[in-house]
Amino acid sequence: MKALQTINSQPIVWAQQDIDTDVIIPAQFLTTTERSGLGQHLFHRMCQSDAEFPFTQTHNRDRTVFITGDNFGCGSSREHAVWALMDWGIQAVIAPGFADIFSNNARKNGLLLITLPEPDWQQVLEAGLNDEHIAIDVKQQRVSAGHLEWTFDLDPFFKSLLINGQDELAYLLQHQNEIQTLQQQLSRTQFLTNRSTT
Amino acid sequence: MKRNIVDKIWQQHAIPTASGHPDILAIDFTLLHEVTSAQAFAELKERQLTVNRPDRCLATIDHSIPTRPDRHRVDDPKAIQQMQTLKRHCQEQGIPFHDIDSGHQGIVHVMGPELGITQPGMTLVCGDSHTATHGAFGALAFGIGTSTLSHVLATGALLMHKPKVMQVGFSGQLPAHCEAKDLILRLIKELGVGGANGHVIEYTGSAIQSLSMEARMTLCNMSIECGAMAGLISPDTTTLSYLKGRPHAPGDSEACHQWLQWASDADCHYDRVLRFDVSDWQPMVTWGTNPAQATATHEWVPDAQHPSDQAALTYTQLKPQQAIQDITIDWAFVGSCTNGRIEDLRTVASILQNQRVAGHVTMYIVPGSEQVHRQAVAEGLDQVFRNAGADFRLPGCSMCLAMNDDVVPAGARCISTTNRNFIGRQGTGSITHLASPTTVAHSAIAGHIKSGVNP
Ligand code: SF4
């Protein structure tokens, strides 16, 4: 995972709420066995059907901050949604709220999700609609646009991983002994028989 | 200390780490399918890791497999590659794999429970958001992404903060003409699609106690549609009788007794409590493009309250105040991990018996697993379906997400027992109405939306 400390970009804005992962990346692109290459299919249906759609505008092509509506990423657990956003170039998504599995997937990949209370989000949205530059400081947990500034919550554990470019698997592997001890305890109390069905 | 079922499972499975850090949660069982696993195995390979406990994993193929008689012939080369990749990884890592024609292939969430793999008090994951289905057994079961899957495969554990627990109490008894599907559609409508974000739901109350295990699975299955990471039900005697004699379940009564200990203590604490009396609840159907946009089948398409409602109505080509029962359908689909179990097929057969599917309607009935298929044939349900003019097919996810060749054509309207009516979910340009097996069967015969309630 790449270390992520600051982000600077004009934002892409699509302020719809409840955008589900079927919209982010439709099922027809899930037959891939790779993580990369999904950016070209990001928001496929919208890109095909709406010439005004923000992700089809060439002047948005190098933007890395995405401002969107509440409950972003609901629905299917497909991590392809996160891969597609990141492959497209998005580094941070700002919304009033995110769906749980999507948030988990994002943190495993180092995609920064910034949850802002509705009034703050409204202000950022406004700045975004005015095409103002958005600056994000991960360490300070701060978003700014022009002379305005907002702070956001960030899980301290995830923050340290993000800033240092470390990942959760490495952390879990360090705890392998404790996990094994617990597994042995659990096996004693569990009743999973191994009558084979294969 | 009185504890709810999630407290109990968490206490036994979690290793607390530094404060503010997520806990390490040990995972007892992992189910795998072809769509979300390849990149997880690739990650293991890259790091030169192997699967921690292959005997605690089970894989099958369900999403992209055809459901026609010659289902060995897959036309999409990428789908072929994906299925072969899973098979190869399972062989390399020693993970049991239920291939087609093994007798046990099926949708993971149908296959696991019917084999007795899902048991009370366990933690179970799958790279699939409908893993909550397994919560019907009092297991803490939830969907994970592919990266988390690689963590679990490599270490047998994942990192997670303990979720909040919401009790949803259903008192009274569901009317005879309602099913678990109607119950959950109504709950999602009440809560909204993100209403339970950050929570695990425990379903309790008299209306739950009288549900069969199949119905409980239908209910827990759709917990994700209101944002809950999982939905579960404390184990009781219904749970134990279902598990009895299943291949992976133990036979001794000692185990059964222990299972009941997982049930939430009376008067335990919940982070949030919701209560509903369901005695007058009605059959439900969706009219929009998310599962919360639902109404009772005898009502009318509602007025748009938000711009998103308006967008949904434009997509589904409906007008406010139009009677739901006047909506003509072109397709009817019975299947999926929500309603593709034997009990669902029996319900549908009892309605299709000596009836014909309307001439303009194409009806697919897709069993959730090879086992369900076998059982349906043994009971003669396949004959009933054929005589009614429905197409009884081979097991898989099929028209639930249209990743194989079972696709609702653009512009066509389908009434479906599945769990998502998102735009294009059943095929580009298709329109979906979610409903119970009973409503789907009656609608297929009538040619328009119709519930089992006599007008
Ligand atoms: S039946 Fe549908 S919801 Fe269930 S696992 Fe398959 S695709 Fe997912």
XYZ file of C-alpha atoms and ligand atoms in Angstrom:
661
model
C 0.000 0.000 0.000
C 1.301 3.474 -0.883
C 1.689 5.992 1.924
C -0.873 8.774 1.711
C -0.346 12.011 3.643
C -1.688 14.888 1.587
C -4.049 15.200 -1.338
C -4.540 18.304 -3.477
C -7.001 18.452 -6.301
C -10.060 20.085 -7.716
C -12.912 17.697 -6.986
C -15.302 15.700 -9.115
C -18.832 16.150 -7.831
C -21.770 13.765 -8.122
C -23.906 14.489 -5.086
C -26.451 11.709 -5.434
C -27.211 9.623 -2.346
C -27.301 5.810 -2.009
C -25.003 5.122 -4.949
C -24.632 1.343 -4.887
C -21.683 -0.744 -5.997
C -23.690 -2.086 -8.960
C -23.659 1.504 -10.237
C -19.972 1.976 -9.459
C -19.033 -1.164 -11.367
C -21.710 -3.358 -12.990
C -21.665 -7.163 -12.698
C -20.589 -7.654 -16.305
C -17.067 -6.513 -15.377
C -16.711 -8.828 -12.403
C -15.390 -11.776 -14.392
C -11.894 -10.348 -14.185
C -9.275 -12.146 -12.116
C -7.168 -8.975 -11.801
C -7.400 -5.897 -9.622
C -6.160 -3.470 -12.232
C -7.822 -2.170 -15.367
C -11.242 -1.544 -13.859
C -11.020 2.258 -13.988
C -12.163 2.300 -17.602
C -15.468 0.738 -16.495
C -16.071 3.004 -13.494
C -19.739 4.163 -13.448
C -20.088 2.384 -16.772
C -23.817 2.876 -17.267
C -23.746 6.562 -16.391
C -20.753 7.158 -18.645
C -22.532 5.415 -21.517
C -25.860 7.158 -21.138
C -25.105 10.679 -19.960
C -22.779 12.938 -21.924
C -22.776 15.425 -19.033
C -21.732 12.827 -16.455
C -18.792 14.180 -14.407
C -16.593 11.140 -14.982
C -16.817 11.555 -18.751
C -15.633 15.182 -18.764
C -12.053 15.468 -19.985
C -11.316 18.432 -17.702
C -12.043 16.137 -14.732
C -9.690 13.422 -15.875
C -6.782 14.132 -13.523
C -8.854 14.947 -10.444
C -8.342 12.736 -7.406
C -10.991 13.914 -4.934
C -14.607 12.807 -5.337
C -17.506 14.456 -3.496
C -20.662 12.385 -3.351
C -23.908 11.792 -1.414
C -24.825 9.845 1.702
C -24.575 6.046 2.026
C -22.102 5.760 -0.838
C -21.118 2.195 -1.773
C -24.197 0.375 -0.505
C -25.257 -2.995 -1.880
C -22.928 -5.679 -3.134
C -19.638 -6.358 -1.318
C -17.634 -6.289 -4.552
C -14.223 -4.773 -3.815
C -14.071 -4.094 -7.552
C -15.883 -0.846 -6.692
C -12.878 0.367 -4.692
C -10.410 -0.958 -7.250
C -12.269 0.820 -10.061
C -12.278 4.169 -8.222
C -8.572 3.895 -7.389
C -7.632 2.638 -10.832
C -9.402 5.679 -12.263
C -7.243 7.844 -10.002
C -9.488 8.705 -7.059
C -7.564 9.022 -3.761
C -10.270 10.366 -1.466
C -14.075 10.308 -1.368
C -16.012 12.845 0.704
C -19.608 12.084 1.748
C -21.977 12.379 4.729
C -21.735 8.595 5.142
C -20.563 5.341 3.609
C -21.880 1.786 3.591
C -20.011 -0.560 5.943
C -18.519 -3.182 3.634
C -17.465 -0.496 1.184
C -15.674 1.373 3.997
C -13.873 -1.778 5.031
C -12.834 -2.475 1.469
C -11.605 1.083 1.043
C -9.359 0.945 4.080
C -7.777 -2.329 2.976
C -6.712 -0.585 -0.210
C -5.715 2.790 1.155
C -8.635 4.716 -0.358
C -9.376 7.562 2.040
C -13.057 7.992 2.896
C -13.908 11.240 4.615
C -17.209 11.338 6.458
C -18.406 14.858 7.214
C -21.487 15.941 9.136
C -24.227 17.151 6.781
C -23.636 20.938 7.255
C -19.871 20.624 6.690
C -20.460 18.370 3.723
C -22.841 20.974 2.258
C -20.080 23.589 2.455
C -17.510 21.309 0.848
C -20.050 20.464 -1.816
C -20.573 24.122 -2.531
C -16.843 24.682 -2.810
C -16.688 21.665 -5.090
C -19.462 22.978 -7.308
C -17.490 26.219 -7.575
C -14.531 24.160 -8.716
C -12.383 25.263 -5.812
C -9.232 23.401 -4.972
C -9.595 20.866 -2.140
C -6.628 20.143 0.113
C -6.594 17.179 2.462
C -4.100 16.714 5.257
C -4.342 13.170 6.575
C -2.120 13.716 9.634
C -4.082 16.775 10.756
C -7.372 15.170 9.663
C -8.240 18.361 7.869
C -9.996 19.266 4.626
C -9.702 22.794 3.310
C -11.002 24.791 0.380
C -10.108 28.462 -0.009
C -10.283 30.005 3.465
C -12.658 27.319 4.814
C -11.522 24.336 6.822
C -13.169 21.243 8.250
C -11.861 18.435 10.417
C -12.819 14.792 10.064
C -12.657 11.672 12.221
C -10.197 9.004 11.304
C -9.704 5.695 13.050
C -6.218 6.072 14.650
C -5.201 2.583 13.621
C -6.162 3.093 9.993
C -4.536 6.510 10.052
C -1.195 5.108 11.118
C -1.369 2.439 8.419
C -2.288 5.029 5.804
C 0.415 7.511 6.682
C 3.073 4.820 6.790
C 1.831 2.879 3.780
C 1.441 -0.323 5.812
C -1.349 -2.835 5.496
C -3.543 -4.902 7.779
C -2.328 -8.264 6.601
C 1.200 -7.545 7.788
C -0.241 -6.525 11.162
C -2.313 -9.700 11.432
C 0.662 -11.848 10.520
C 2.573 -10.361 13.452
C -0.178 -11.717 15.709
C -0.234 -15.180 14.168
C 0.757 -16.946 17.393
C -2.080 -15.461 19.417
C -4.531 -16.284 16.641
C -3.345 -19.870 16.599
C -3.739 -20.253 20.349
C -7.275 -18.920 20.131
C -8.065 -21.224 17.228
C -6.972 -24.209 19.294
C -9.198 -23.130 22.175
C -12.106 -22.649 19.811
C -11.675 -26.057 18.198
C -12.168 -27.667 21.563
C -15.543 -26.043 22.045
C -16.826 -26.309 18.525
C -18.728 -29.052 16.868
C -17.793 -28.900 13.269
C -17.518 -32.478 12.172
C -15.518 -33.289 9.121
C -17.708 -35.826 7.487
C -16.588 -35.193 3.973
C -19.062 -34.257 1.278
C -16.514 -33.947 -1.468
C -23.564 -9.695 33.069
C -26.416 -10.317 30.681
C -25.166 -10.577 27.133
C -26.722 -10.611 23.699
C -25.708 -13.232 21.160
C -23.202 -10.939 19.443
C -21.502 -10.166 22.788
C -21.190 -13.889 23.428
C -19.765 -14.733 20.029
C -17.449 -11.714 20.093
C -16.106 -12.502 23.532
C -15.159 -15.981 22.494
C -13.646 -15.057 19.133
C -11.941 -11.705 19.599
C -8.413 -10.862 20.694
C -8.352 -7.275 21.921
C -5.290 -5.313 20.820
C -4.095 -1.815 21.692
C -6.855 0.583 22.652
C -8.393 2.330 19.681
C -7.221 -0.486 17.449
C -9.704 -2.917 15.978
C -9.960 -6.371 17.575
C -8.596 -9.453 15.894
C -11.611 -11.647 15.220
C -11.010 -15.364 14.664
C -13.086 -16.772 11.821
C -14.399 -20.325 12.063
C -15.482 -20.859 8.515
C -14.977 -19.297 5.075
C -17.136 -19.890 2.048
C -15.799 -19.056 -1.399
C -17.182 -18.525 -4.874
C -15.577 -17.676 -8.192
C -16.260 -13.938 -8.484
C -14.522 -12.486 -5.439
C -11.740 -14.961 -4.717
C -9.132 -14.880 -7.499
C -7.472 -11.648 -6.366
C -7.348 -12.927 -2.771
C -5.427 -16.041 -3.773
C -3.161 -13.903 -5.957
C -2.356 -11.755 -2.935
C -1.394 -14.847 -0.921
C 0.830 -16.037 -3.711
C 2.527 -12.650 -4.005
C 3.388 -12.757 -0.315
C 4.290 -16.426 -0.404
C 1.573 -17.353 2.074
C -0.636 -20.415 2.149
C -4.189 -20.948 3.362
C -4.181 -21.191 7.141
C -6.886 -23.822 7.567
C -8.150 -25.182 4.244
C -10.420 -27.623 6.087
C -12.342 -24.614 7.397
C -13.095 -23.425 3.880
C -15.507 -24.629 1.250
C -15.828 -23.388 -2.313
C -18.332 -23.699 -5.119
C -19.278 -21.927 -8.331
C -22.576 -20.119 -8.539
C -22.495 -16.618 -10.024
C -21.480 -17.085 -13.634
C -22.508 -20.678 -14.249
C -25.246 -21.261 -16.868
C -28.525 -22.819 -15.725
C -29.534 -24.443 -19.020
C -29.259 -28.245 -19.460
C -25.881 -28.014 -21.234
C -24.421 -25.862 -18.512
C -20.930 -27.276 -19.032
C -20.787 -25.071 -22.108
C -19.859 -21.593 -20.908
C -19.666 -18.981 -23.647
C -17.831 -16.165 -21.872
C -14.071 -16.902 -21.920
C -13.500 -14.660 -18.879
C -16.123 -16.551 -16.875
C -14.462 -19.836 -17.854
C -11.123 -18.495 -16.723
C -12.592 -17.288 -13.444
C -14.140 -20.655 -12.634
C -10.988 -22.549 -13.602
C -8.905 -20.181 -11.508
C -10.972 -20.948 -8.409
C -10.766 -24.663 -9.044
C -7.004 -24.506 -9.466
C -6.524 -22.435 -6.323
C -8.637 -24.882 -4.331
C -6.570 -27.783 -5.607
C -3.298 -26.032 -4.814
C -4.401 -25.043 -1.323
C -6.352 -28.178 -0.420
C -9.718 -26.447 -0.115
C -12.769 -28.688 -0.617
C -14.585 -27.651 -3.792
C -18.122 -28.565 -4.829
C -17.956 -28.569 -8.588
C -21.002 -28.851 -10.837
C -22.549 -32.322 -10.786
C -20.864 -33.075 -7.457
C -24.335 -33.216 -5.936
C -23.658 -30.207 -3.717
C -22.928 -27.320 -6.050
C -25.162 -24.339 -5.450
C -25.394 -20.753 -4.330
C -22.970 -20.594 -1.371
C -25.656 -19.363 1.008
C -27.970 -22.218 0.095
C -25.230 -24.854 0.044
C -23.615 -24.073 3.423
C -26.729 -24.365 5.575
C -28.115 -27.439 3.843
C -24.824 -29.262 4.516
C -24.999 -28.331 8.189
C -21.869 -26.188 7.963
C -23.496 -23.113 9.435
C -23.906 -23.653 13.158
C -24.872 -21.514 16.129
C -22.128 -19.472 17.749
C -19.688 -19.570 14.880
C -18.108 -16.763 12.911
C -18.477 -17.222 9.189
C -17.447 -15.046 6.259
C -17.709 -15.037 2.489
C -16.779 -12.526 -0.162
C -20.439 -11.776 -0.652
C -22.803 -9.307 0.962
C -25.618 -11.820 1.461
C -23.533 -13.880 3.863
C -25.920 -12.576 6.523
C -28.186 -15.458 5.408
C -26.259 -17.740 7.766
C -27.243 -15.574 10.713
C -30.515 -17.514 10.706
C -28.609 -20.162 12.687
C -27.314 -17.800 15.327
C -23.934 -17.482 13.619
C -22.166 -14.150 13.245
C -21.930 -14.209 9.470
C -21.059 -11.287 7.274
C -19.822 -10.339 3.842
C -16.241 -9.201 3.306
C -14.301 -7.795 0.392
C -11.562 -9.615 -1.441
C -8.683 -8.106 0.549
C -10.262 -9.134 3.841
C -10.800 -12.553 2.338
C -7.062 -12.816 1.741
C -6.472 -11.851 5.397
C -8.811 -14.587 6.606
C -7.386 -17.179 4.253
C -3.838 -16.387 5.343
C -4.353 -15.947 9.081
C -7.782 -17.329 10.019
C -8.713 -13.914 11.356
C -9.608 -10.360 10.381
C -9.448 -6.938 11.979
C -12.676 -5.341 13.077
C -14.180 -3.021 15.642
C -17.020 -4.641 17.528
C -20.207 -3.616 15.713
C -23.225 -2.136 17.451
C -26.169 -4.440 17.925
C -29.723 -3.465 17.082
C -32.655 -5.510 18.301
C -35.573 -5.633 15.908
C -38.487 -7.167 17.781
C -41.412 -8.471 15.724
C -44.386 -9.088 17.973
C -47.718 -10.647 17.037
C -47.978 -13.162 14.219
C -47.495 -12.516 10.546
C -50.855 -12.974 8.725
C -51.151 -16.310 6.922
C -50.890 -14.701 3.485
C -47.535 -13.042 4.329
C -44.057 -14.526 4.161
C -40.609 -13.738 5.526
C -39.918 -11.831 2.305
C -42.811 -9.473 3.027
C -41.515 -8.998 6.560
C -38.040 -7.974 5.465
C -39.222 -5.773 2.574
C -41.433 -3.886 5.007
C -38.581 -3.526 7.514
C -36.249 -2.174 4.825
C -38.942 0.288 3.795
C -39.253 1.415 7.430
C -35.482 1.736 7.954
C -34.328 2.927 4.534
C -31.363 1.456 2.654
C -28.782 2.815 5.089
C -30.914 2.702 8.251
C -28.937 -0.032 9.965
C -25.416 1.011 8.869
C -22.807 0.113 11.473
C -25.082 -2.420 13.183
C -25.724 -6.106 13.396
C -29.456 -6.773 13.690
C -30.801 -9.438 16.004
C -34.363 -10.368 15.055
C -36.483 -11.393 18.019
C -40.112 -11.831 19.007
C -43.074 -14.127 18.566
C -43.278 -13.621 14.806
C -39.682 -14.868 14.470
C -40.080 -17.865 16.730
C -42.753 -19.327 14.487
C -40.695 -18.986 11.278
C -39.096 -22.047 9.675
C -35.326 -22.056 9.120
C -35.857 -21.378 5.402
C -37.956 -18.338 6.229
C -35.381 -17.156 8.763
C -32.708 -17.394 6.101
C -34.821 -15.260 3.748
C -35.162 -12.662 6.482
C -31.500 -12.565 7.537
C -30.384 -12.661 3.891
C -31.703 -9.193 3.139
C -30.361 -7.507 6.297
C -27.659 -5.944 4.146
C -30.314 -4.125 2.130
C -30.965 -1.799 5.061
C -27.225 -1.456 5.631
C -26.752 -3.965 8.474
C -23.437 -5.809 8.298
C -25.223 -8.926 9.541
C -28.599 -10.115 10.741
C -29.069 -13.011 13.100
C -31.546 -14.962 15.182
C -30.798 -16.684 18.491
C -30.817 -20.474 18.138
C -33.857 -22.379 19.395
C -35.402 -25.811 18.898
C -36.302 -24.980 15.277
C -32.583 -24.424 14.628
C -31.633 -27.701 16.266
C -34.198 -29.783 14.369
C -33.034 -28.312 11.066
C -29.395 -29.168 11.771
C -30.094 -32.693 12.930
C -28.667 -35.288 10.555
C -27.007 -32.802 8.172
C -23.615 -34.005 6.848
C -21.424 -31.509 8.723
C -23.488 -31.219 11.878
C -22.698 -33.345 14.903
C -25.267 -35.907 15.944
C -24.924 -35.871 19.713
C -27.325 -34.072 21.970
C -24.488 -32.564 24.014
C -23.631 -30.342 21.047
C -27.246 -29.355 20.627
C -27.563 -28.385 24.241
C -24.454 -26.227 24.001
C -25.764 -24.497 20.921
C -28.723 -23.141 22.808
C -26.351 -21.373 25.200
C -25.531 -18.886 22.469
C -29.008 -17.371 22.563
C -29.216 -13.822 23.895
C -29.884 -13.600 27.624
C -33.286 -12.280 28.639
C -33.127 -8.520 29.320
C -29.693 -8.129 27.763
C -28.479 -4.791 26.443
C -28.775 -3.594 22.854
C -27.375 -0.387 21.361
C -30.650 0.286 19.607
C -34.099 -1.268 19.856
C -36.931 -1.208 17.328
C -40.275 -2.911 17.791
C -43.033 -3.690 15.334
C -46.343 -5.463 15.688
C -46.602 -7.381 12.418
C -50.164 -8.689 12.831
C -51.549 -6.440 10.113
C -48.573 -6.434 7.753
C -49.306 -7.136 4.107
C -47.605 -8.716 1.089
C -45.043 -6.265 -0.269
C -43.549 -5.453 -3.630
C -40.991 -2.865 -4.731
C -41.859 -0.147 -7.240
C -38.484 1.613 -7.499
C -34.788 0.936 -7.894
C -33.778 0.125 -4.347
C -35.303 -2.389 -1.937
C -36.656 0.332 0.374
C -38.888 1.674 -2.393
C -41.627 -0.811 -1.608
C -45.305 -0.833 -0.836
C -48.115 -3.291 -0.095
C -49.362 -5.130 -3.177
C -52.935 -3.861 -2.758
C -51.815 -0.226 -2.721
C -50.810 2.339 -5.294
C -47.496 3.609 -6.581
C -46.685 6.421 -4.139
C -46.027 10.043 -4.993
C -42.355 10.847 -5.382
C -41.070 12.346 -2.111
C -37.471 12.904 -3.201
C -35.769 13.526 -6.539
C -34.379 9.977 -6.248
C -37.957 8.615 -6.097
C -38.737 10.518 -9.261
C -35.658 9.112 -10.970
C -36.685 5.623 -9.857
C -40.206 6.037 -11.222
C -38.849 7.282 -14.511
C -36.671 4.197 -14.750
C -39.441 1.762 -13.773
C -41.886 3.572 -16.088
C -44.549 3.933 -13.410
C -46.795 6.800 -12.429
C -47.807 7.851 -8.925
C -51.276 6.628 -7.931
C -51.184 3.799 -10.446
C -52.600 0.627 -8.816
C -49.797 -1.840 -8.111
C -51.979 -4.751 -9.206
C -52.417 -3.171 -12.654
C -48.721 -3.412 -13.448
C -48.244 -5.893 -16.289
C -45.191 -8.138 -16.131
C -43.176 -9.877 -18.847
C -40.979 -12.106 -16.737
C -41.249 -13.970 -13.449
C -38.202 -15.285 -11.624
C -38.042 -17.647 -8.650
C -34.616 -18.329 -7.218
C -31.521 -16.787 -5.549
C -30.059 -17.091 -2.062
C -33.109 -15.207 -0.790
C -35.802 -17.534 -2.093
C -34.252 -20.470 -3.931
C -34.699 -23.108 -1.235
C -36.948 -26.161 -1.298
C -39.638 -24.535 0.816
C -39.862 -21.665 -1.699
C -40.187 -24.108 -4.580
C -42.928 -26.002 -2.754
C -44.833 -22.768 -2.197
C -44.572 -21.871 -5.869
C -45.581 -25.386 -6.963
C -48.654 -25.326 -4.753
C -49.833 -22.202 -6.569
C -48.861 -23.315 -10.083
C -50.531 -26.707 -9.644
C -53.133 -27.103 -12.444
C -52.557 -23.509 -13.572
C -50.821 -21.940 -16.553
C -48.321 -19.107 -16.609
C -49.850 -16.224 -18.614
C -49.081 -16.416 -22.327
C -46.977 -13.241 -22.423
C -44.927 -14.139 -19.334
C -41.662 -16.071 -19.320
C -41.103 -17.771 -15.985
C -37.766 -19.142 -14.783
C -37.560 -21.264 -11.664
C -33.960 -21.806 -10.605
C -33.208 -23.983 -7.567
C -30.556 -22.684 -5.176
C -28.482 -25.854 -5.252
C -28.162 -29.311 -6.745
C -29.615 -30.658 -3.523
C -32.692 -28.438 -3.851
C -32.980 -29.518 -7.480
C -32.837 -33.206 -6.540
C -35.413 -32.773 -3.835
C -37.759 -30.841 -6.138
C -37.556 -33.606 -8.747
C -38.113 -36.275 -6.095
C -41.287 -34.488 -5.025
C -42.476 -34.063 -8.605
C -42.349 -30.255 -8.430
C -40.486 -30.139 -11.748
C -43.529 -31.683 -13.434
C -45.832 -29.110 -11.879
C -43.573 -26.321 -13.131
C -43.361 -27.756 -16.636
C -47.097 -28.369 -16.863
C -47.657 -24.754 -15.910
C -45.351 -23.612 -18.685
C -42.500 -22.452 -16.432
C -38.861 -23.201 -17.181
C -37.318 -25.247 -14.356
C -33.558 -24.831 -14.635
C -30.285 -25.923 -13.056
C -28.854 -24.276 -9.904
C -26.960 -20.977 -9.740
C -27.392 -17.276 -9.070
C -28.879 -16.872 -12.525
C -31.196 -13.920 -13.020
C -30.393 -12.478 -9.592
C -27.479 -10.575 -11.091
C -27.431 -11.691 -14.704
C -23.749 -12.605 -14.828
C -24.501 -15.721 -16.854
C -26.792 -15.802 -19.872
C -30.011 -15.541 -17.841
C -30.830 -11.938 -18.573
C -34.076 -9.973 -18.504
C -34.146 -8.100 -21.832
C -33.932 -4.296 -21.928
C -37.289 -2.672 -21.288
C -38.839 -5.900 -19.950
C -40.445 -6.008 -16.515
C -39.689 -8.868 -14.138
C -41.270 -9.840 -10.847
C -38.580 -11.590 -8.908
C -37.909 -13.351 -5.600
C -34.385 -11.905 -5.528
C -32.962 -9.232 -3.232
C -31.915 -6.269 -5.374
C -33.894 -4.160 -7.817
C -30.979 -1.865 -8.646
C -30.996 -0.353 -12.123
C -29.874 -2.977 -14.612
C -29.347 -5.663 -11.957
C -31.202 -8.322 -13.967
C -29.833 -7.091 -17.287
C -29.185 -3.715 -18.887
C -32.451 -1.765 -19.103
C -34.466 -4.400 -17.215
C -37.040 -3.441 -14.584
C -37.298 -5.471 -11.390
C -40.062 -5.810 -8.801
C -38.977 -7.712 -5.688
C -41.624 -9.879 -4.056
C -42.230 -13.146 -2.213
C -42.442 -16.524 -3.989
C -46.227 -16.500 -3.438
C -46.647 -13.102 -5.079
C -44.317 -14.035 -7.943
C -46.261 -17.248 -8.626
C -49.660 -15.523 -8.559
C -48.336 -12.727 -10.756
C -46.913 -15.192 -13.278
C -50.343 -16.762 -13.703
C -52.204 -13.448 -13.796
C -49.701 -11.668 -16.052
C -49.725 -8.658 -13.765
C -48.658 -8.068 -10.171
C -50.915 -10.058 -7.881
C -50.502 -11.294 -4.331
C -52.071 -14.312 -2.712
C -54.674 -12.201 -0.944
C -58.144 -12.594 -2.398
C -59.422 -9.285 -3.742
S -28.151 -15.375 -5.562
Fe -27.807 -13.227 -6.003
S -27.495 -12.247 -4.046
Fe -27.308 -14.431 -3.748
S -25.123 -14.852 -3.879
Fe -25.982 -15.124 -5.921
S -25.791 -13.155 -6.900
Fe -25.483 -12.796 -4.738
